Each structure stands twice: as structure tokens, then as C-alpha cells.
Short mmCIF file of N, CA and C in Angstrom, two decimals:
data_model
loop_
_atom_site.label_atom_id
_atom_site.label_comp_id
_atom_site.label_asym_id
_atom_site.label_seq_id
_atom_site.Cartn_x
_atom_site.Cartn_y
_atom_site.Cartn_z
N VAL A 1 -202.41 -8.06 78.40
CA VAL A 1 -203.94 -7.59 77.63
C VAL A 1 -203.38 -8.67 76.31
N PHE A 2 -204.23 -9.44 75.94
CA PHE A 2 -204.49 -10.25 75.21
C PHE A 2 -204.99 -9.68 73.84
N ILE A 3 -204.26 -10.19 72.34
CA ILE A 3 -204.68 -9.38 71.46
C ILE A 3 -206.03 -9.08 71.08
N CYS A 4 -206.58 -9.97 71.54
CA CYS A 4 -208.14 -9.79 70.94
C CYS A 4 -208.91 -8.51 72.03
N GLU A 5 -207.89 -8.08 73.13
CA GLU A 5 -207.98 -7.05 73.64
C GLU A 5 -207.89 -5.64 73.46
N GLN A 6 -206.87 -5.77 72.67
CA GLN A 6 -206.11 -4.62 71.68
C GLN A 6 -207.43 -3.63 71.28
N LYS A 7 -207.24 -2.33 71.37
CA LYS A 7 -208.06 -1.83 71.14
C LYS A 7 -207.71 -1.17 69.74
N LEU A 8 -208.52 -1.14 68.67
CA LEU A 8 -208.34 -0.72 67.51
C LEU A 8 -208.42 0.45 66.71
N TYR A 9 -207.55 1.23 66.34
CA TYR A 9 -207.78 2.89 66.00
C TYR A 9 -208.25 3.17 64.55
N SER A 10 -208.82 4.02 63.96
CA SER A 10 -208.85 4.46 62.70
C SER A 10 -207.37 5.35 62.41
N ARG A 11 -207.08 5.89 61.51
CA ARG A 11 -206.02 6.78 61.81
C ARG A 11 -205.96 8.22 62.22
N ALA A 12 -207.46 8.77 62.03
CA ALA A 12 -208.09 9.72 63.02
C ALA A 12 -208.08 9.78 64.33
N GLN A 13 -208.24 8.44 64.64
CA GLN A 13 -208.85 8.07 65.94
C GLN A 13 -207.12 8.02 66.69
N LEU A 14 -206.50 7.54 65.97
CA LEU A 14 -204.94 7.13 66.59
C LEU A 14 -204.36 8.62 66.95
N ASN A 15 -204.61 9.73 65.78
CA ASN A 15 -204.02 11.19 65.79
C ASN A 15 -204.57 11.18 66.93
N GLN A 16 -205.87 11.12 67.17
CA GLN A 16 -206.81 11.82 68.57
C GLN A 16 -205.70 11.22 70.19
N HIS A 17 -205.81 10.14 70.05
CA HIS A 17 -205.24 9.32 70.96
C HIS A 17 -204.27 9.60 71.20
N MET A 18 -202.89 10.01 70.70
CA MET A 18 -202.10 10.03 70.62
C MET A 18 -201.91 11.69 71.24
N SER A 19 -202.47 12.59 70.88
CA SER A 19 -202.36 13.69 71.27
C SER A 19 -203.02 14.65 72.62
N THR A 20 -203.78 13.62 72.65
CA THR A 20 -205.14 14.11 73.80
C THR A 20 -205.48 13.08 74.64
N GLY A 21 -205.30 11.83 74.06
CA GLY A 21 -206.24 10.61 75.05
C GLY A 21 -207.39 10.03 74.53
N ASP A 22 -208.05 9.32 75.17
CA ASP A 22 -209.09 8.77 74.84
C ASP A 22 -210.32 9.41 76.13
N SER A 23 -210.81 10.56 75.87
CA SER A 23 -211.79 10.84 76.62
C SER A 23 -213.11 10.36 76.68
N GLU A 24 -213.55 10.43 75.50
CA GLU A 24 -214.93 9.58 75.00
C GLU A 24 -215.01 8.14 75.65
N VAL A 25 -214.04 7.48 75.72
CA VAL A 25 -213.85 6.02 76.24
C VAL A 25 -213.61 6.06 77.25
N ASP A 26 -212.14 6.54 78.02
CA ASP A 26 -211.82 6.40 79.42
C ASP A 26 -212.27 7.42 80.48
N GLY A 27 -213.20 8.61 79.96
CA GLY A 27 -213.65 9.03 81.29
C GLY A 27 -212.73 10.47 80.95
N SER A 28 -212.93 11.33 81.58
CA SER A 28 -212.16 12.54 82.21
C SER A 28 -210.72 12.34 82.36
N GLU A 29 -209.25 13.26 81.96
CA GLU A 29 -208.25 13.03 82.18
C GLU A 29 -207.88 12.70 83.52
N SER A 30 -208.67 13.27 84.45
CA SER A 30 -208.55 12.82 86.11
C SER A 30 -209.14 11.53 86.14
N ASP A 31 -210.03 10.68 85.62
CA ASP A 31 -210.27 9.46 85.65
C ASP A 31 -209.33 8.68 85.03
N ARG A 32 -208.23 9.14 83.86
CA ARG A 32 -207.46 8.48 83.74
C ARG A 32 -206.22 8.42 83.51
N GLY A 33 -206.20 8.82 85.56
CA GLY A 33 -204.77 8.98 85.82
C GLY A 33 -203.92 10.22 85.27
N GLY A 34 -204.41 11.40 84.84
CA GLY A 34 -203.63 12.65 84.56
C GLY A 34 -203.09 12.11 83.31
N PHE A 35 -203.39 11.34 82.04
CA PHE A 35 -202.91 11.03 80.76
C PHE A 35 -203.70 11.88 79.99
N SER A 36 -203.00 12.71 79.64
CA SER A 36 -203.22 13.42 78.38
C SER A 36 -202.46 13.33 76.83
N GLY A 37 -202.39 12.37 76.94
CA GLY A 37 -201.64 11.93 75.38
C GLY A 37 -200.26 11.52 75.29
N HIS A 38 -199.52 11.06 74.15
CA HIS A 38 -198.29 10.57 74.61
C HIS A 38 -197.17 11.43 74.37
N PRO A 39 -196.05 11.45 75.25
CA PRO A 39 -194.95 12.37 75.05
C PRO A 39 -194.79 12.70 73.52
N MET A 40 -194.38 14.15 73.45
CA MET A 40 -193.82 14.08 72.19
C MET A 40 -192.38 15.06 71.70
N CYS A 41 -191.73 14.69 70.81
CA CYS A 41 -190.35 15.36 70.14
C CYS A 41 -190.68 16.47 70.21
N ASP A 42 -189.88 17.55 70.68
CA ASP A 42 -190.28 18.57 70.10
C ASP A 42 -189.22 19.31 69.02
N PHE A 43 -188.31 18.54 68.97
CA PHE A 43 -187.59 18.60 67.43
C PHE A 43 -188.15 18.19 66.23
N CYS A 44 -188.49 16.89 66.54
CA CYS A 44 -188.87 16.23 65.15
C CYS A 44 -190.83 15.93 64.84
N ARG A 45 -191.03 15.89 66.11
CA ARG A 45 -192.44 15.88 66.29
C ARG A 45 -193.36 14.78 66.27
N LYS A 46 -192.17 13.54 66.70
CA LYS A 46 -192.79 11.85 66.97
C LYS A 46 -193.11 12.13 67.80
N ARG A 47 -194.30 11.36 68.07
CA ARG A 47 -194.76 10.61 69.65
C ARG A 47 -194.26 9.79 70.14
N PHE A 48 -194.41 9.16 71.34
CA PHE A 48 -193.78 8.01 71.83
C PHE A 48 -194.68 7.52 72.83
N TYR A 49 -194.47 6.27 72.88
CA TYR A 49 -195.49 5.61 74.18
C TYR A 49 -195.11 6.04 75.77
N GLY A 50 -194.16 6.71 75.93
CA GLY A 50 -193.89 7.07 77.27
C GLY A 50 -192.70 7.84 77.44
N ASP A 51 -192.75 8.50 78.56
CA ASP A 51 -191.26 9.04 78.95
C ASP A 51 -190.21 8.32 78.48
N ASN A 52 -189.90 7.17 79.01
CA ASN A 52 -188.61 6.56 78.92
C ASN A 52 -188.45 6.25 77.16
N GLU A 53 -188.98 6.21 76.63
CA GLU A 53 -189.02 5.70 75.13
C GLU A 53 -188.61 7.33 74.64
N LEU A 54 -189.18 8.54 74.74
CA LEU A 54 -188.76 9.65 74.71
C LEU A 54 -187.63 10.00 75.00
N TYR A 55 -186.88 10.11 76.11
CA TYR A 55 -185.85 10.08 76.62
C TYR A 55 -184.51 9.27 75.84
N LEU A 56 -185.11 8.08 75.51
CA LEU A 56 -184.10 7.20 74.82
C LEU A 56 -183.79 7.86 73.48
N HIS A 57 -184.81 8.54 72.86
CA HIS A 57 -184.94 8.65 71.19
C HIS A 57 -184.23 10.08 71.72
N MET A 58 -184.19 11.09 72.45
CA MET A 58 -183.47 12.20 72.64
C MET A 58 -182.55 12.31 72.85
N SER A 59 -181.87 11.13 73.69
CA SER A 59 -180.54 10.92 73.92
C SER A 59 -179.70 10.37 72.67
N THR A 60 -180.43 9.60 71.92
CA THR A 60 -179.77 8.83 70.58
C THR A 60 -179.84 9.89 69.36
N GLU A 61 -180.88 10.36 69.17
CA GLU A 61 -180.97 11.45 68.12
C GLU A 61 -180.80 12.76 67.75
N HIS A 62 -180.89 13.42 69.25
CA HIS A 62 -180.89 14.80 69.22
C HIS A 62 -179.95 15.13 70.27
N TYR A 63 -178.70 14.30 70.76
CA TYR A 63 -177.70 14.37 71.53
C TYR A 63 -176.63 15.82 70.99
N THR A 64 -176.48 16.38 71.91
CA THR A 64 -175.79 17.63 71.56
C THR A 64 -174.83 17.63 73.17
N CYS A 65 -173.24 17.71 72.35
CA CYS A 65 -172.45 17.65 73.24
C CYS A 65 -171.81 18.95 73.60
N HIS A 66 -171.92 19.75 74.83
CA HIS A 66 -171.72 20.81 75.43
C HIS A 66 -170.35 21.19 75.27
N ILE A 67 -169.49 20.37 75.26
CA ILE A 67 -168.32 20.40 74.85
C ILE A 67 -167.53 21.28 73.79
N CYS A 68 -168.57 20.12 72.66
CA CYS A 68 -167.67 20.30 71.03
C CYS A 68 -168.46 21.54 70.70
N GLN A 69 -169.59 21.91 71.14
CA GLN A 69 -170.62 22.71 70.72
C GLN A 69 -169.91 24.08 70.61
#
């Protein structure tokens, strides 16, 4: 994607996109390949681009040692 092709969002549009996707632009959830918003950390409520970024965040920020616990 070229920078001129990048979609720009207002704050409200970004919040909608992060939580539910862009149904008004990209069609229904099934048309978007099942995308229903970016994954969110249930501990700190931050959203991430994808599952890999969420996994990395969880393993570094919310790691719990089951031996020491």
C-alpha cells in the first residue's frame, strides 16, 4: 500500500474500525473475510493490529510465572 492509498480516520472512525471493522466501507463481516475488529488485551484494554502483536504484548506485559505464583 502506498502512503497516498492509506485510509485516514477521524478519532471516532478509528475507534469504530478498531472495535468492529469498516462494514460501511468494506461490506459485511463475511465480505471482509471474518474481520470484526482488531484484537484487544482483556487486561489493559489496548487494541493491536493482529493476533501476533497481541501475543507478544501478553507475553511481555502480562506474563505470570506459574511456578512463582
